[in-house]
Amino acid sequence: MASSRDRQRKLARAKLDRQLARRAAATRRRRQIQAGVGATLVLALVVLGAAWGLGAFDREPKRDTAQETCLWTPQDATANTNLKDVGTPATTGLPTSGTRPMTITTNQGGPVTAELDLAGAPCAAASIAHLAGRSFYDNTTCHEITSEGALRCGDPSGTGLGGPTYSFYSENVPTAPEASPSASPAPGQPPAYPKGTVAMIGNPPGANGSQFLIFFKDFNPPQPAYPAVGRITGGLDVIEKIGALPTVENGAGEKVKPKTDVVIQKLTVGEPNEAAPAPTSPASGAPSASPSAG
């Protein structure tokens, strides 16, 4: 009998030892899991803190203007024979502050001088400078005097369909003006495109190439669509004189083509100027205020 009780005690002891071992193992696993979760949480907090500090959660991403990049979208010259291939501008290392002088000589007088806005429209300025350096604009006609009070130029084909074999996105489009109860811009509000503004015009809108507008009247649309790229600094009276020319139909039923040919004999762009532009005097034939970006 004693031997049977000893065996039972040994069996019970062994069973208890196994239970204790399982509990100890479970405890170790639970602690390991807790330690792993804790380490993961600490790492996640470190990563989130670093991301927060770098501005990952800012409402608007921070832009490094020193590394400004322009994207040039290829256009098919076989599908549109009005396009002219003169290569593409650089994509990086472009100036993004100050201004760049532009000079236009026409058969109607001049010169007409302008400042391109490198801060507001660096890609448009880079494109115009690239094209000008390849004589793209030379001996081209300004094919339209628009109903909006602007001279439209920059298409070597003179059709409104021409340009380079690339396009680029819109920059510096003015914000919509505050509307009055009549749904028109509020009285006394500065126009989106003051007289003397230079703006790109794309075909279709937003796909900008080489064509540009020079406004000889204030223009304040309910929904601005043209990217403002600069302003006239001298010779605005020449543009106003051109704007007063009679117009004829352009072949598409629109009476917008100047009856007298308006030819850009030469268009050049100078080196970037980091200094702020000096105020211009209305007496010089230039606007007294630069285009507003909204």
Coordinates of C-alpha atoms in Angstrom, one line a residue:
M1 CA 0.0 0.0 0.0
A2 CA 2.8 2.4 0.9
S3 CA 4.4 1.8 -2.5
S4 CA 1.1 2.6 -4.3
R5 CA 0.7 5.8 -2.4
D6 CA 4.3 6.8 -3.2
R7 CA 3.7 6.2 -6.9
Q8 CA 0.5 8.4 -6.7
R9 CA 2.4 11.2 -5.0
K10 CA 5.2 11.0 -7.6
L11 CA 2.6 11.1 -10.4
A12 CA 0.9 14.1 -8.8
R13 CA 4.2 15.8 -8.3
A14 CA 5.2 15.3 -11.9
K15 CA 1.8 16.6 -13.1
L16 CA 2.3 19.7 -10.9
D17 CA 5.8 20.2 -12.2
R18 CA 4.5 20.0 -15.8
Q19 CA 1.8 22.6 -15.0
L20 CA 4.3 24.9 -13.4
A21 CA 6.6 24.6 -16.4
R22 CA 3.8 25.4 -18.8
R23 CA 2.8 28.4 -16.8
A24 CA 6.4 29.6 -16.6
A25 CA 6.7 29.2 -20.4
A26 CA 3.5 31.1 -21.0
T27 CA 4.6 33.9 -18.7
R28 CA 7.9 34.2 -20.6
R29 CA 6.1 34.3 -24.0
R30 CA 3.7 37.0 -22.7
R31 CA 6.6 39.1 -21.4
Q32 CA 8.5 38.6 -24.8
I33 CA 5.4 39.7 -26.7
Q34 CA 4.9 42.7 -24.4
A35 CA 8.5 43.7 -24.8
G36 CA 8.3 43.4 -28.6
V37 CA 5.1 45.5 -28.7
G38 CA 6.7 48.1 -26.5
A39 CA 9.8 48.3 -28.7
T40 CA 7.6 48.6 -31.8
L41 CA 5.6 51.4 -30.2
V42 CA 8.8 53.2 -29.2
L43 CA 10.2 52.9 -32.7
A44 CA 6.9 54.1 -34.2
L45 CA 6.9 57.1 -31.9
V46 CA 10.4 57.9 -32.9
V47 CA 9.6 57.7 -36.6
L48 CA 6.4 59.7 -36.2
G49 CA 8.3 62.4 -34.3
A50 CA 10.9 62.6 -36.9
A51 CA 8.3 62.9 -39.7
W52 CA 6.4 65.6 -37.8
G53 CA 9.6 67.6 -37.4
L54 CA 10.3 67.3 -41.1
G55 CA 6.9 68.6 -42.0
A56 CA 5.3 65.4 -43.2
F57 CA 2.0 66.4 -41.6
D58 CA 2.0 70.0 -42.8
R59 CA -1.2 71.0 -44.6
E60 CA 0.8 72.0 -47.6
P61 CA 4.1 70.2 -48.4
K62 CA 7.2 72.4 -48.1
R63 CA 8.8 73.2 -51.5
D64 CA 12.6 73.5 -51.8
T65 CA 12.6 76.2 -54.4
A66 CA 16.4 75.7 -54.8
Q67 CA 15.6 72.3 -56.4
E68 CA 12.6 73.5 -58.4
T69 CA 11.9 71.0 -61.2
C70 CA 10.0 71.7 -64.4
L71 CA 8.3 68.9 -66.3
W72 CA 8.1 69.1 -70.0
T73 CA 5.4 66.9 -71.5
P74 CA 6.3 65.6 -75.1
Q75 CA 3.9 66.5 -77.9
D76 CA 3.6 64.5 -81.1
A77 CA 4.7 66.6 -84.1
T78 CA 3.4 63.9 -86.5
A79 CA -0.1 64.4 -85.1
N80 CA 0.2 68.2 -85.2
T81 CA 2.3 69.4 -88.0
N82 CA 2.1 73.0 -86.6
L83 CA 4.6 72.0 -83.9
K84 CA 8.3 72.9 -84.2
D85 CA 11.0 70.8 -82.5
V86 CA 13.8 72.9 -80.9
G87 CA 14.5 70.5 -78.0
T88 CA 13.4 71.1 -74.4
P89 CA 14.6 73.3 -71.6
A90 CA 16.5 72.0 -68.6
T91 CA 14.4 70.4 -65.8
T92 CA 16.5 71.4 -62.8
G93 CA 18.8 74.1 -61.6
L94 CA 16.5 76.9 -62.9
P95 CA 16.4 80.3 -61.4
T96 CA 13.4 80.8 -59.0
S97 CA 13.8 84.3 -57.7
G98 CA 14.1 87.8 -59.2
T99 CA 13.2 88.6 -62.8
R100 CA 14.5 88.1 -66.3
P101 CA 14.3 90.9 -69.0
M102 CA 12.6 90.2 -72.3
T103 CA 12.7 92.5 -75.3
I104 CA 10.3 92.3 -78.3
T105 CA 10.9 94.2 -81.5
T106 CA 8.0 94.3 -83.9
N107 CA 7.3 95.8 -87.3
Q108 CA 4.8 98.1 -85.6
G109 CA 7.4 99.8 -83.5
G110 CA 9.3 99.2 -80.3
P111 CA 11.2 97.9 -78.6
V112 CA 8.7 96.5 -76.1
T113 CA 10.4 95.4 -72.9
A114 CA 9.1 93.2 -70.1
E115 CA 10.1 91.4 -66.9
L116 CA 9.5 87.7 -66.6
D117 CA 8.6 86.6 -63.0
L118 CA 11.1 83.9 -62.0
A119 CA 9.5 83.4 -58.6
G120 CA 5.9 83.1 -59.7
A121 CA 6.4 81.3 -63.0
P122 CA 9.9 79.8 -63.2
C123 CA 9.0 77.1 -65.7
A124 CA 7.3 79.5 -68.1
A125 CA 10.3 81.9 -67.9
A126 CA 12.6 79.0 -68.5
S127 CA 10.6 77.9 -71.6
I128 CA 10.4 81.4 -73.1
A129 CA 14.2 81.8 -72.6
H130 CA 14.9 78.4 -74.2
L131 CA 12.7 79.2 -77.2
A132 CA 14.1 82.7 -77.6
G133 CA 17.7 81.3 -77.5
R134 CA 16.8 79.2 -80.5
S135 CA 15.1 82.1 -82.5
F136 CA 11.8 80.3 -82.1
Y137 CA 9.8 83.6 -81.9
D138 CA 11.7 85.5 -84.6
N139 CA 9.8 86.5 -87.7
T140 CA 6.5 85.1 -86.3
T141 CA 3.1 86.9 -86.5
C142 CA 0.9 87.9 -83.6
H143 CA -2.2 86.2 -85.1
E144 CA -5.0 87.5 -82.8
I145 CA -6.3 90.6 -81.0
T146 CA -8.6 89.0 -78.5
S147 CA -12.0 90.3 -77.3
E148 CA -10.4 90.2 -73.8
G149 CA -8.1 93.1 -74.7
A150 CA -4.9 91.2 -75.4
L151 CA -2.5 90.6 -78.3
R152 CA -1.8 86.9 -78.8
C153 CA 1.6 86.0 -80.1
G154 CA 4.1 83.1 -80.1
D155 CA 2.8 80.7 -82.7
P156 CA 5.2 80.2 -85.6
S157 CA 2.4 78.7 -87.7
G158 CA 0.1 81.6 -87.1
T159 CA -2.9 79.2 -86.6
G160 CA -3.3 79.2 -82.8
L161 CA -2.4 75.5 -82.9
G162 CA 1.4 75.8 -83.1
G163 CA 4.2 75.7 -80.5
P164 CA 7.1 73.6 -79.5
T165 CA 7.1 69.8 -79.2
Y166 CA 6.5 70.0 -75.4
S167 CA 4.0 71.5 -73.0
F168 CA 4.1 72.4 -69.4
Y169 CA 1.6 73.0 -66.5
S170 CA 0.1 76.3 -65.5
E171 CA 1.8 78.4 -62.9
N172 CA 0.8 81.6 -61.1
V173 CA -2.9 81.7 -62.2
P174 CA -4.6 84.6 -60.4
T175 CA -7.3 83.6 -57.9
A176 CA -10.9 84.3 -58.8
P177 CA -11.9 87.8 -57.8
E178 CA -14.4 88.4 -55.1
A179 CA -17.8 88.6 -56.6
S180 CA -20.4 91.2 -56.0
P181 CA -24.1 90.3 -55.5
S182 CA -24.5 90.7 -59.3
A183 CA -22.0 87.8 -59.8
S184 CA -19.5 90.4 -61.3
P185 CA -16.2 91.3 -59.7
A186 CA -16.6 93.6 -56.7
P187 CA -16.2 97.3 -57.6
G188 CA -12.8 98.7 -56.9
Q189 CA -11.1 95.4 -56.8
P190 CA -7.8 95.2 -58.7
P191 CA -8.1 93.3 -62.0
A192 CA -6.8 89.8 -62.2
Y193 CA -4.9 90.8 -65.3
P194 CA -3.9 94.5 -65.2
K195 CA -3.0 96.3 -68.4
G196 CA 0.6 95.3 -69.3
T197 CA 0.3 91.7 -68.0
V198 CA 2.1 89.0 -69.9
A199 CA 0.4 85.6 -69.6
M200 CA 0.7 82.2 -71.2
I201 CA -2.2 80.7 -73.2
G202 CA -2.4 77.0 -73.8
N203 CA -4.2 74.9 -76.4
P204 CA -6.0 73.2 -74.7
P205 CA -6.0 75.3 -71.6
G206 CA -3.4 74.2 -69.1
A207 CA -1.1 72.7 -71.8
N208 CA 1.2 75.7 -72.2
G209 CA 3.7 75.9 -75.0
S210 CA 5.0 79.0 -76.7
Q211 CA 1.9 81.2 -77.1
F212 CA 1.5 84.2 -74.9
L213 CA -0.9 87.2 -74.3
I214 CA 0.0 90.8 -73.7
F215 CA -2.9 92.7 -72.2
F216 CA -3.4 96.3 -73.4
K217 CA -6.6 96.6 -71.3
D218 CA -7.4 95.6 -67.7
F219 CA -9.1 92.1 -67.8
N220 CA -11.0 90.8 -64.8
P221 CA -12.8 87.5 -65.6
P222 CA -14.9 85.6 -63.0
Q223 CA -12.6 82.6 -63.3
P224 CA -9.0 83.5 -64.3
A225 CA -7.3 80.8 -66.4
Y226 CA -4.2 82.3 -67.9
P227 CA -0.9 81.9 -66.0
A228 CA 0.6 85.4 -65.4
V229 CA 4.3 85.2 -66.2
G230 CA 5.4 88.9 -66.3
R231 CA 4.7 92.5 -67.0
I232 CA 5.5 95.1 -69.6
T233 CA 8.0 97.6 -68.5
G234 CA 8.3 99.8 -71.6
G235 CA 6.6 100.2 -74.9
L236 CA 3.1 99.5 -73.8
D237 CA 2.0 102.3 -76.1
V238 CA 3.1 100.1 -79.0
I239 CA 0.9 97.3 -77.8
E240 CA -2.0 99.7 -77.3
K241 CA -1.5 100.9 -80.9
I242 CA -1.6 97.3 -82.2
G243 CA -4.7 96.6 -80.1
A244 CA -6.5 99.4 -81.9
L245 CA -5.9 97.9 -85.4
P246 CA -8.9 96.7 -87.3
T247 CA -9.5 93.0 -87.5
V248 CA -10.7 90.5 -90.1
E249 CA -11.9 86.9 -90.0
N250 CA -9.2 84.4 -89.2
G251 CA -10.5 81.5 -91.3
A252 CA -12.5 80.0 -88.4
G253 CA -15.2 82.6 -88.5
E254 CA -13.7 84.8 -85.8
K255 CA -13.0 88.4 -86.5
V256 CA -9.8 88.6 -84.4
K257 CA -6.9 88.6 -87.0
P258 CA -5.2 91.9 -87.3
K259 CA -5.9 93.3 -90.8
T260 CA -2.3 94.6 -90.8
D261 CA 0.3 91.9 -90.2
V262 CA 1.9 92.2 -86.7
V263 CA 5.3 90.6 -86.9
I264 CA 7.7 89.8 -84.0
Q265 CA 11.0 90.5 -85.8
K266 CA 13.1 89.6 -82.8
L267 CA 12.5 88.3 -79.2
T268 CA 15.3 88.0 -76.8
V269 CA 15.6 87.1 -73.1
G270 CA 18.4 88.4 -70.9
E271 CA 20.2 86.9 -67.8
P272 CA 18.3 86.6 -64.5
N273 CA 18.3 89.6 -62.2
E274 CA 18.1 88.8 -58.5
A275 CA 17.3 92.4 -57.5
A276 CA 13.7 93.4 -57.0
P277 CA 12.2 95.2 -60.0
A278 CA 12.1 99.0 -59.8
P279 CA 8.7 100.7 -59.9
T280 CA 7.8 101.7 -63.5
S281 CA 6.4 105.1 -64.5
P282 CA 3.2 105.4 -66.4
A283 CA 4.8 108.1 -68.5
S284 CA 7.2 105.5 -70.0
G285 CA 4.2 103.7 -71.5
A286 CA 4.4 100.9 -68.9
P287 CA 2.0 99.9 -66.2
S288 CA 2.6 101.2 -62.7
A289 CA 1.7 97.9 -61.0
S290 CA 2.9 94.4 -61.7
P291 CA 0.4 91.6 -62.3
S292 CA -1.2 90.2 -59.2
A293 CA -1.1 86.5 -58.5
G294 CA -4.3 86.8 -56.6

